[in-house]
Coordinates of C-alpha atoms in Angstrom, one line a residue:
Chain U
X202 CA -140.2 21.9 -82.4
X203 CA -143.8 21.4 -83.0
X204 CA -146.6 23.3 -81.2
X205 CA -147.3 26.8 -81.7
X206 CA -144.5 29.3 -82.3
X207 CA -145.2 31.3 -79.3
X208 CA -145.9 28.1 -77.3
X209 CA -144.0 28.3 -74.1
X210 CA -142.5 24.6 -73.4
X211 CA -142.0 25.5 -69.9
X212 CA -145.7 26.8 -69.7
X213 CA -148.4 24.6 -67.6
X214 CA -149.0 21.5 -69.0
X215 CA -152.8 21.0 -70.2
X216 CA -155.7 20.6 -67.6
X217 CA -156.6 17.4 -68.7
X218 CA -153.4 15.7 -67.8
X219 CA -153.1 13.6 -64.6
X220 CA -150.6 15.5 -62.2
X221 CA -147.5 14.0 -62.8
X222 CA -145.1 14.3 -59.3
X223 CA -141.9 15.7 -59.0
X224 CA -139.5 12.5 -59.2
X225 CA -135.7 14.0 -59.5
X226 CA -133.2 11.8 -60.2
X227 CA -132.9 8.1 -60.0
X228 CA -132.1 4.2 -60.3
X229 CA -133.3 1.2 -61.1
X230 CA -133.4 -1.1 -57.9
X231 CA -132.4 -4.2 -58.6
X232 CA -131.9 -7.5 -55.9
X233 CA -128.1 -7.6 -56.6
X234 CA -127.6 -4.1 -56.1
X235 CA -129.7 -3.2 -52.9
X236 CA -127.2 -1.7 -50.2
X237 CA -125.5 0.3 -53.3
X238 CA -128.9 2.2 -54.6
X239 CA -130.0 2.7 -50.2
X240 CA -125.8 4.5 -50.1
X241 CA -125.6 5.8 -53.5
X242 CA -125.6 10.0 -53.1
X243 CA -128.7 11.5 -55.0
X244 CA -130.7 9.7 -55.4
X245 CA -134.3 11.1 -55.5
X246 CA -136.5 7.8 -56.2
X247 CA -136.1 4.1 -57.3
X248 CA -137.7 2.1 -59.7
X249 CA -139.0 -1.8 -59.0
X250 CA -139.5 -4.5 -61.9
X251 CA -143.0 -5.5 -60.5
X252 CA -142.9 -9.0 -61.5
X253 CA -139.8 -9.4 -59.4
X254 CA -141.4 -8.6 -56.0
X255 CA -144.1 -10.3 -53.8
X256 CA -146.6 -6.9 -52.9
X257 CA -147.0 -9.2 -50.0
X258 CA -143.2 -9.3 -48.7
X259 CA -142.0 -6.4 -49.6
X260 CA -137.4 -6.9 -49.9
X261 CA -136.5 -5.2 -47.0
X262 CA -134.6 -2.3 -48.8
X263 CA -137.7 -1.1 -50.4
X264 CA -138.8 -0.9 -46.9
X265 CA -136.0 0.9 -46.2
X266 CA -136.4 3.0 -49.0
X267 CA -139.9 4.0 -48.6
X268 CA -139.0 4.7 -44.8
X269 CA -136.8 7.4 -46.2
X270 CA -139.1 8.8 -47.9
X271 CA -138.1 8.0 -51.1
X272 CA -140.5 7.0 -53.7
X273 CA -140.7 3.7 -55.8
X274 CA -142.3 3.3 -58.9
X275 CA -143.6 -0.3 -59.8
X276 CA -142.7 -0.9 -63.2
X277 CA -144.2 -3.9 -65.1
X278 CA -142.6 -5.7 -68.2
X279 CA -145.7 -8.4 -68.8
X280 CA -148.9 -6.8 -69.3
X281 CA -148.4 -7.3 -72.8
X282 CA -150.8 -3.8 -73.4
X283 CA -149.7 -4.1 -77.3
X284 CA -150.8 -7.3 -77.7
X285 CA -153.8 -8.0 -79.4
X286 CA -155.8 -9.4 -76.3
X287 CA -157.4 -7.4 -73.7
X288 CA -154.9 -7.1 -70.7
X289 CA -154.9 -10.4 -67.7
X290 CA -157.3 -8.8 -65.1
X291 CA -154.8 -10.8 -62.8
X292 CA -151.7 -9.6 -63.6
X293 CA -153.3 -6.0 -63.7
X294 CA -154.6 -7.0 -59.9
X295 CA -151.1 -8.1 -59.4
X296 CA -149.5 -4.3 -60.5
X297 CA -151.9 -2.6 -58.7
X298 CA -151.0 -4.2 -55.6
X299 CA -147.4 -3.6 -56.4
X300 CA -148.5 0.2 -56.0
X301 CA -150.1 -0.3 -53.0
X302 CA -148.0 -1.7 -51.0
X303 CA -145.2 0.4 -52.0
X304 CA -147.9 4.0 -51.8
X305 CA -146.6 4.2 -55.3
X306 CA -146.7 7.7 -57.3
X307 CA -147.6 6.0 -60.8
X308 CA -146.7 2.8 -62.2
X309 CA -144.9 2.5 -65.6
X310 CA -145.0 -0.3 -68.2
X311 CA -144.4 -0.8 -72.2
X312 CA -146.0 -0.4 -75.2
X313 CA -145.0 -3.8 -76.4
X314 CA -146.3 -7.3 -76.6
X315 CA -144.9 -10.1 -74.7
X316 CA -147.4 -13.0 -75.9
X317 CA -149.0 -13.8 -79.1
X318 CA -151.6 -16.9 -78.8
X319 CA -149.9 -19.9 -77.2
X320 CA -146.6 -18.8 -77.1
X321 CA -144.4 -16.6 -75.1
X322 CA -141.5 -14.2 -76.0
X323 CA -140.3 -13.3 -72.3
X324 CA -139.4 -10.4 -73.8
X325 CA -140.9 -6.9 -74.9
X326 CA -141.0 -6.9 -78.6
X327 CA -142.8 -3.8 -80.9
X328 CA -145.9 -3.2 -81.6
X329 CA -146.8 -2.9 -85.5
X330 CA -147.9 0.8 -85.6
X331 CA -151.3 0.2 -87.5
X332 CA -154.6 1.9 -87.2
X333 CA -155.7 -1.5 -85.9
X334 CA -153.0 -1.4 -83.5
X335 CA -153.9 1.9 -82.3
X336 CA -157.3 0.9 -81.5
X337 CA -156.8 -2.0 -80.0
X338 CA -153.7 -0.6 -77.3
X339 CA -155.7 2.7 -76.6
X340 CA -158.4 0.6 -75.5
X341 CA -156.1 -2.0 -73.2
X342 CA -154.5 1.2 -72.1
X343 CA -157.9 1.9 -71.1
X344 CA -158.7 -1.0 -69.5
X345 CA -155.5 -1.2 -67.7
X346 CA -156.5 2.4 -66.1
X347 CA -159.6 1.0 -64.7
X348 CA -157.7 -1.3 -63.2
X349 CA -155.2 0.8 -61.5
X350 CA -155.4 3.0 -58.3
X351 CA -152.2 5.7 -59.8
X352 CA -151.6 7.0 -62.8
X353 CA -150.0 4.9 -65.6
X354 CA -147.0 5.7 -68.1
X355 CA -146.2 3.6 -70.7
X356 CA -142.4 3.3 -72.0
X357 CA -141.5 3.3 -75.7
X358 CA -139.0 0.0 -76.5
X359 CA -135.8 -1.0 -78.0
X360 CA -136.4 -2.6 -81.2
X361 CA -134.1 -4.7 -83.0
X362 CA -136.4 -5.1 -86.4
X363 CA -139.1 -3.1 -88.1
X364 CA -142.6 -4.2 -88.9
X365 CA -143.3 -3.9 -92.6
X366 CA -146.7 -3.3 -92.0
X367 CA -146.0 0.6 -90.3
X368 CA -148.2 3.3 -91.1
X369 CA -147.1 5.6 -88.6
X370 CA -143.7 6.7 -87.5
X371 CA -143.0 6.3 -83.7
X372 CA -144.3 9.6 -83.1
X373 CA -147.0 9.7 -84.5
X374 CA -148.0 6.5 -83.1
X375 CA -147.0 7.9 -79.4
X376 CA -148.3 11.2 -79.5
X377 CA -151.9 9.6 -80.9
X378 CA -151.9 7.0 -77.6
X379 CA -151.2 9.9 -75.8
X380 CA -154.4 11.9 -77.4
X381 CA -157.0 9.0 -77.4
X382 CA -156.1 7.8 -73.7
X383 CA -154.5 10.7 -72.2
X384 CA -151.8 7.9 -71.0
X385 CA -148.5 9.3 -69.7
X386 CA -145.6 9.1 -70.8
X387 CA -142.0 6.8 -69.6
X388 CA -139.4 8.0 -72.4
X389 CA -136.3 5.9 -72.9
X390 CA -133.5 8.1 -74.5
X391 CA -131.5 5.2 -74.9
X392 CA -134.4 3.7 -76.1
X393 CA -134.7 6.0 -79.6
X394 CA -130.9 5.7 -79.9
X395 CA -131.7 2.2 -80.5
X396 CA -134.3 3.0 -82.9
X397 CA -131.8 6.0 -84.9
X398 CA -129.2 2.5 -85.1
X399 CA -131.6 -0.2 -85.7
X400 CA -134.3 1.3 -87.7
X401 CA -133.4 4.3 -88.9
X402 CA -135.9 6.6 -87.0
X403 CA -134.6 10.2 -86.3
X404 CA -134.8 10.3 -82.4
X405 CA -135.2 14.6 -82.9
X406 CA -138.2 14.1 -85.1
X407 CA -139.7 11.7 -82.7
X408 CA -139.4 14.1 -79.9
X409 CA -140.6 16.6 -81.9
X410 CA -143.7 14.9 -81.8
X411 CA -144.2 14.1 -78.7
X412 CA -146.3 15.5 -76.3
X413 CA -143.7 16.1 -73.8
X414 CA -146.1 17.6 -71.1
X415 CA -147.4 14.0 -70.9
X416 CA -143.9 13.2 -69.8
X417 CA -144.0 11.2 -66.2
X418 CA -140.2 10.1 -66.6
X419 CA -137.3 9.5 -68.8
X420 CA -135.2 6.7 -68.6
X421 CA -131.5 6.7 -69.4
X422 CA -129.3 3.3 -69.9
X423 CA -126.2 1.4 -71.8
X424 CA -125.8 -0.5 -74.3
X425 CA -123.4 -1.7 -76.7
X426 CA -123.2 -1.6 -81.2
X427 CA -122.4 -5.2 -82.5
X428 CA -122.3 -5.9 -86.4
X429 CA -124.1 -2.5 -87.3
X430 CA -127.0 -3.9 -84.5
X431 CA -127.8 -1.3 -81.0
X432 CA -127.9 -3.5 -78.3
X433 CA -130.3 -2.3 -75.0
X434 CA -128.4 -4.3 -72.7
X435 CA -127.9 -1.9 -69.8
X436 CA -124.8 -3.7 -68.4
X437 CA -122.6 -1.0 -70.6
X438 CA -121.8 2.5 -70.3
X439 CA -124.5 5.4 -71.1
X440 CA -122.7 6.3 -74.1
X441 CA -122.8 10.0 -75.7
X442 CA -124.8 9.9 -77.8
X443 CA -128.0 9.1 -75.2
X444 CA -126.5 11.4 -73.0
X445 CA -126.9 14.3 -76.1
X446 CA -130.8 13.0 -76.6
X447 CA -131.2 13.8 -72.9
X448 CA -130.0 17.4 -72.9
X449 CA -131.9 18.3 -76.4
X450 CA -134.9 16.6 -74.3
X451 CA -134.2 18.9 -71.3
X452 CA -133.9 22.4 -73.5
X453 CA -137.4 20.9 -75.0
X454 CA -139.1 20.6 -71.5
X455 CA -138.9 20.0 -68.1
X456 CA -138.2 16.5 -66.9
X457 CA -140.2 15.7 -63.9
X458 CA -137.8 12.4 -63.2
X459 CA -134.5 10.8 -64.6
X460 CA -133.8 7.6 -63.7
X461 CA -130.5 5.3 -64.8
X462 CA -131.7 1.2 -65.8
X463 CA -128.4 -0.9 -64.7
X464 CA -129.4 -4.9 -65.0
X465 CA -126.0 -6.4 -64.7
X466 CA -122.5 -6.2 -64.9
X467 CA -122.3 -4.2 -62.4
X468 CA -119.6 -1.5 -61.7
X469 CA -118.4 -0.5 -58.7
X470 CA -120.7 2.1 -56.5
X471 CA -118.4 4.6 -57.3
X472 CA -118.5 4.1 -61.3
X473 CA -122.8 4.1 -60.6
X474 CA -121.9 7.6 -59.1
X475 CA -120.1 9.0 -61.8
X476 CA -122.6 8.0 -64.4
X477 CA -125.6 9.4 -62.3
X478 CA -123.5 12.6 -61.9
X479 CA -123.1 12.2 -65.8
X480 CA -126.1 12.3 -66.2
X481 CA -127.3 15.5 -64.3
X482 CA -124.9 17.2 -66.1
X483 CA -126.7 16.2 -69.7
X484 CA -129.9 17.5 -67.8
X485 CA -128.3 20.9 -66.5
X486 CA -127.2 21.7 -70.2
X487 CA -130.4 21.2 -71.6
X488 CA -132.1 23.2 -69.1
X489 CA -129.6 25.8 -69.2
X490 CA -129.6 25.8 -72.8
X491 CA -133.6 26.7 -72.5
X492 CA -132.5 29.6 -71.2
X493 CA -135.1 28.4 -68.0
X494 CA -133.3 26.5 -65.4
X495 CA -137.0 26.2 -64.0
X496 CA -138.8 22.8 -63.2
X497 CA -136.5 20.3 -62.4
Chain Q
X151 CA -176.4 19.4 -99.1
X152 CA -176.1 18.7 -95.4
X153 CA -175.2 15.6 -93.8
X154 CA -177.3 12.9 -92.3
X155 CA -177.1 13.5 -88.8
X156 CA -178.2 10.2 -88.0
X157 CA -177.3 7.4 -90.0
X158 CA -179.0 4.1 -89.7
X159 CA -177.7 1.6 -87.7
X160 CA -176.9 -0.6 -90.3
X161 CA -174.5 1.9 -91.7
X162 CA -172.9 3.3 -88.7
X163 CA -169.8 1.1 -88.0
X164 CA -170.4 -0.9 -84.6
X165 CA -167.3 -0.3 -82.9
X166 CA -167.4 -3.1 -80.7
X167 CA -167.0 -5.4 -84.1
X168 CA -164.7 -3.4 -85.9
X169 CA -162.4 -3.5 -82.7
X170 CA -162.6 -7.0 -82.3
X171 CA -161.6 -7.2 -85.9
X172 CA -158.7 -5.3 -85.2
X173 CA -157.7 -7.1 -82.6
X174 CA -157.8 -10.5 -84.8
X175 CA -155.8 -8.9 -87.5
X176 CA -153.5 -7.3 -85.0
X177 CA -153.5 -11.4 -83.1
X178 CA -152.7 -13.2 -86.3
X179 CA -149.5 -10.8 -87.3
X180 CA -148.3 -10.9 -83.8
X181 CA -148.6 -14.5 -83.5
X182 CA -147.0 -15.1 -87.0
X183 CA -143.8 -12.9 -86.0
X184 CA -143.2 -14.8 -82.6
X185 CA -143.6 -17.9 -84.1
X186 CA -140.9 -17.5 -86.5
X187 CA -138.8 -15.9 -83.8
X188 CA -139.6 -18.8 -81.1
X189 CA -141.3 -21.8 -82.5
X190 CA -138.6 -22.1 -86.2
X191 CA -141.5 -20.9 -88.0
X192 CA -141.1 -19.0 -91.4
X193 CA -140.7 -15.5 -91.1
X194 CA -143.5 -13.8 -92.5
X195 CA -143.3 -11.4 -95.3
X196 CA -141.5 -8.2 -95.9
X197 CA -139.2 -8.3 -92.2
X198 CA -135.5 -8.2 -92.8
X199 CA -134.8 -12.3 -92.1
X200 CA -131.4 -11.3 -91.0
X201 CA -132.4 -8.7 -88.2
X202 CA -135.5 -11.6 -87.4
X203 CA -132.6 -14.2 -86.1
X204 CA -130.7 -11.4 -84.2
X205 CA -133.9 -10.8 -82.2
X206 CA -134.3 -14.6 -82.1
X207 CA -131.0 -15.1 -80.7
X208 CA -131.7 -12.2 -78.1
X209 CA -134.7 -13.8 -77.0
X210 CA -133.2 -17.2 -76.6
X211 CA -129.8 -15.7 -74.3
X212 CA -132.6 -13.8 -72.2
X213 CA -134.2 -17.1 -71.9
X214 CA -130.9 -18.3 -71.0
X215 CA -130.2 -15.5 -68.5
X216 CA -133.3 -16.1 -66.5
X217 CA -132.6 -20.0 -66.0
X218 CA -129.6 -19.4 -65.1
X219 CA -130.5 -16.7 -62.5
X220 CA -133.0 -19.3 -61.4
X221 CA -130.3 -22.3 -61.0
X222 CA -127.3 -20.1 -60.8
X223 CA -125.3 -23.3 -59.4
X224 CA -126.6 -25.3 -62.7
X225 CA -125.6 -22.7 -65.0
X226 CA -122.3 -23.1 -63.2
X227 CA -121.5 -26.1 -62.9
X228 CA -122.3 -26.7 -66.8
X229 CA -120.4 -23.5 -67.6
X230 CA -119.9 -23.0 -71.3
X231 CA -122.0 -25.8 -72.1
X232 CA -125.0 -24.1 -70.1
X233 CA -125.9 -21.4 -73.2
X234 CA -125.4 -24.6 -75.9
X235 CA -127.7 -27.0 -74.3
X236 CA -130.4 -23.9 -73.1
X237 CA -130.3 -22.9 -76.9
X238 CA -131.2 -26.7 -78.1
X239 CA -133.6 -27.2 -75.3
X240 CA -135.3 -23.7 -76.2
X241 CA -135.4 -24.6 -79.8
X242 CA -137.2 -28.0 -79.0
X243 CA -139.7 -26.3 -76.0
X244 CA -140.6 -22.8 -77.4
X245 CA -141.6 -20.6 -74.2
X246 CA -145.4 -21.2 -73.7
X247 CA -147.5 -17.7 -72.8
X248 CA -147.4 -17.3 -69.1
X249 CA -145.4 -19.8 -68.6
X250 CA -142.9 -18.3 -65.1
X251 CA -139.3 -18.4 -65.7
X252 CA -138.9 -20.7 -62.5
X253 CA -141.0 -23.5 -64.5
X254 CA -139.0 -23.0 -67.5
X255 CA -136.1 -23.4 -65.5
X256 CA -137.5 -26.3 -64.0
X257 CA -138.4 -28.3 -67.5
X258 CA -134.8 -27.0 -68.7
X259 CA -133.5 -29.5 -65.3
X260 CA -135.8 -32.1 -66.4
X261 CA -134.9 -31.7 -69.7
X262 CA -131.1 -31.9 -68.9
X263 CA -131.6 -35.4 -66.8
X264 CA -133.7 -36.9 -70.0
X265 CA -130.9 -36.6 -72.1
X266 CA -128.5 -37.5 -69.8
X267 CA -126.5 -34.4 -69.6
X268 CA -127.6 -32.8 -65.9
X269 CA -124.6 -32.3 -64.0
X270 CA -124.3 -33.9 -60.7
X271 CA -125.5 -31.0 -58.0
X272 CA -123.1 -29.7 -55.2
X273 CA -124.1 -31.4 -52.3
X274 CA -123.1 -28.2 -49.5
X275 CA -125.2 -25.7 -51.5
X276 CA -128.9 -25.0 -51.3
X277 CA -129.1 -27.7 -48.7
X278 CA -132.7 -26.7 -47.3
X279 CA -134.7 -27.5 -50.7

């Protein structure tokens, strides 16, 4: 672990970070899936793809949802705050109204670029971790806070190449966001398995540093190895290898929300059950292995 | 000997400009990569070609997947063929920035009935558009 040696990684996190809420455990919501997420047992919050709902109409489960008391975290996947332009004051306007009308906790989004000039990837795709890149995403990331009425965690991505132009392992690159913006963080375990497969990057030396008190979520999903390539597809199976990244993450610190990305395929309610329960399970060996069992 | 606490201006980098250069640099990389992932441009230098056209092809079935979940009875009724003719319209009308996935959808339809391939639409379904 980094950090001091006597550093307690259950200790207070430092004053300067926003105060993250307790989240517990969680899914995605997704259109196709509504009446299973509102009847699925345990779960603590939801999760909305922001572009997918009109702040204006809010889907009648969300409703539902929120009447419960359950919290819903507007998560955005086109702000593009690794590209190289300063982010759309629109579809910040747009996010923040997502939070609104849903008395969203914190929104979440991706440090990744989804547009380059005239042309559009409708996808999330890596950011080349340069000092020029650094610069210029800790100042959208600031930009996109002034724009915002919660806090904001950003989401490290799947990627399926490597920029040759990398000065800075995923880290690094991370934990210096983290330091120049004070940003939160959304970690995807699955997220740096992909990375181990695809690129090569150790996941434990990532999280090693990372500065985990940042931590506003983790997200957990499926995916599938084809011809030597990690696939993110989250319409397969958490396999075990995520699940292990989750419990080393949970013996490094306490995880304030844990939520399961399903996006197709979907099994029945029961098999959702089994893999949510799967999950907790990961978490309650980590925490237990902390010797702690403190935080959530 | 101690530093110059107060450098002149014109030596103290103006962050302002050294941002916006960064922000070119970081622009013309960004935009090289997606055009050879999108547009059939050449990949640029030093990126593994082969894992380039696995991210290519990824972006063109997501492409695919939000047409389809836009004209789910389209996407059926061409079944197989849906992914084969998306992929050649996608090659030929790269996704513009900002550009919604319902419009892209929509010049995919248009596309379809230009080259004569559009698939004659249920008439019981979707009756109130």
């Amino acid at each position: 672990m980094s950090g001091a040696p006597n550093s307690d990684p259950h200790g207070p996190v430092s004053p300067e970070s926003p105060a993250l809420p307790a989240l517990g455990h969680g899914i995605g919501w997704r259109p196709a899936i509504d009446l299973t997420v509102e009847r699925l047992p345990g779960v603590d919050f939801v999760e909305v793809v922001a572009e997918g709902i009109d702040p204006g109409r809010l889907p009648e489960s969300l409703r539902v949802l929120r009447g419960r008391g359950v919290p819903v975290v507007p998560h955005g996947v086109s702000l593009s705050l690794g590209g190289a332009g300063r982010p759309d004051p629109a579809r910040l306007a747009r996010l923040a109204a997502c939070a609104e009308a849903l008395d969203a906790p914190l929104v979440s989004e991706h440090i990744a670029f989804t547009r380059a000039g005239d042309l559009d990837a409708g996808h999330l795709l890596p950011v080349p971790r340069t000092k020029d890149a650094l610069a210029v995403v800790a100042e959208n990331i600031r930009i996109a806070r002034d724009h915002l009425p919660v806090p904001l965690a950003l989401e490290n991505v799947a990627p399926l190449f490597a920029w040759p132009d990398d000065e800075l392992t995923e880290g690094e690159f991370l934990h210096e966001l983290a330091d120049r913006t004070g940003v939160s963080l959304l970690l995807d375990v699955a997220n740096l398995h992909t990375a181990r497969v695809n690129t090569g990057a150790d996941p434990y030396a990532t999280l090693d540093r990372l500065p985990l008190e940042r931590l506003a979520y983790v997200h957990v999903a499926g995916g599938i190895e084809r011809d030597g390539v990690w696939h993110d597809t989250h319409t397969h199976p958490v396999p075990a290898p995520v699940l292990d990244l989750l419990t080393d993450l949970a013996r490094r610190a306490p995880l304030p929300g844990v939520l399961l990305e399903r996006d197709g395929d979907y099994p029945p309610d029961a098999d959702l059950a089994a893999e949510l329960a799967a999950i907790r399970t990961a978490v309650d060996r980590g925490r237990n292995a902390s010797g702690g069992g403190r935080g959530r | 000997m101690a530093a110059d606490p107060e450098p002149s201006a014109a030596d103290r980098p103006d962050p302002e400009r050294s941002l916006a250069g960064a922000r070119d640099r970081l622009a013309a990389g960004q935009r090289a990569l997606l055009a050879a992932l999108v547009a059939g441009a050449t990949a640029p230098d030093g990126f593994d070609p082969e894992r380039l056209r696995v991210q290519a092809r990824s972006l063109t079935l997501k492409r695919t997947r939000v047409a389809a979940a836009h004209h789910p009875w389209l996407a059926e009724a061409l079944g197989p063929d849906h992914a084969v003719l998306f992929a050649r319209y996608a090659h030929a009308h790269p996704l513009t920035a900002g550009r919604s996935g319902h419009a892209d959808a929509e010049s995919f339809e248009a596309y379809l009935r230009d080259t004569g391939a559009m698939p004659k639409r249920p008439r019981r379904l979707f009756r109130r558009r």
